[in-house]
Steps between C-alpha positions, in 0.01 A plus 500: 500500500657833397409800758493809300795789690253790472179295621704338786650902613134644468383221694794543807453870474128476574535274799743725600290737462187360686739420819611824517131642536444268716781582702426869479112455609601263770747745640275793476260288697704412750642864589144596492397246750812579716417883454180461648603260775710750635250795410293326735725411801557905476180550570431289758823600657465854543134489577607263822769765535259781539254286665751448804632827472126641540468258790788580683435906510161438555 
């Protein structure tokens, strides 16, 4: 069976192609998840913060 050069190049270059979005989408993903993990823990933390702050003047 003879594999035609150009076919078998187009064919890499679109798997490469396809992992690399994937890549790229599963990163973005990820920092986004991360992101608002620690978005949240913010909040949380300094509304405890102010919470025992307000209950230690008052």
């Amino acid at each position: 069976m003879d594999i035609d050069p150009v076919k078998a190049v187009a064919l890499i270059s679109g798997i490469l192609a396809i992992l690399d979005k994937l890549y790229t989408y599963g990163q973005a993903a990820y920092l986004k998840k991360t992101h608002r993990r620690e978005r949240i823990l913010k909040k949380t933390f300094s509304a405890r913060t102010t919470h025992m702050i307000t209950a230690t003047v008052g």
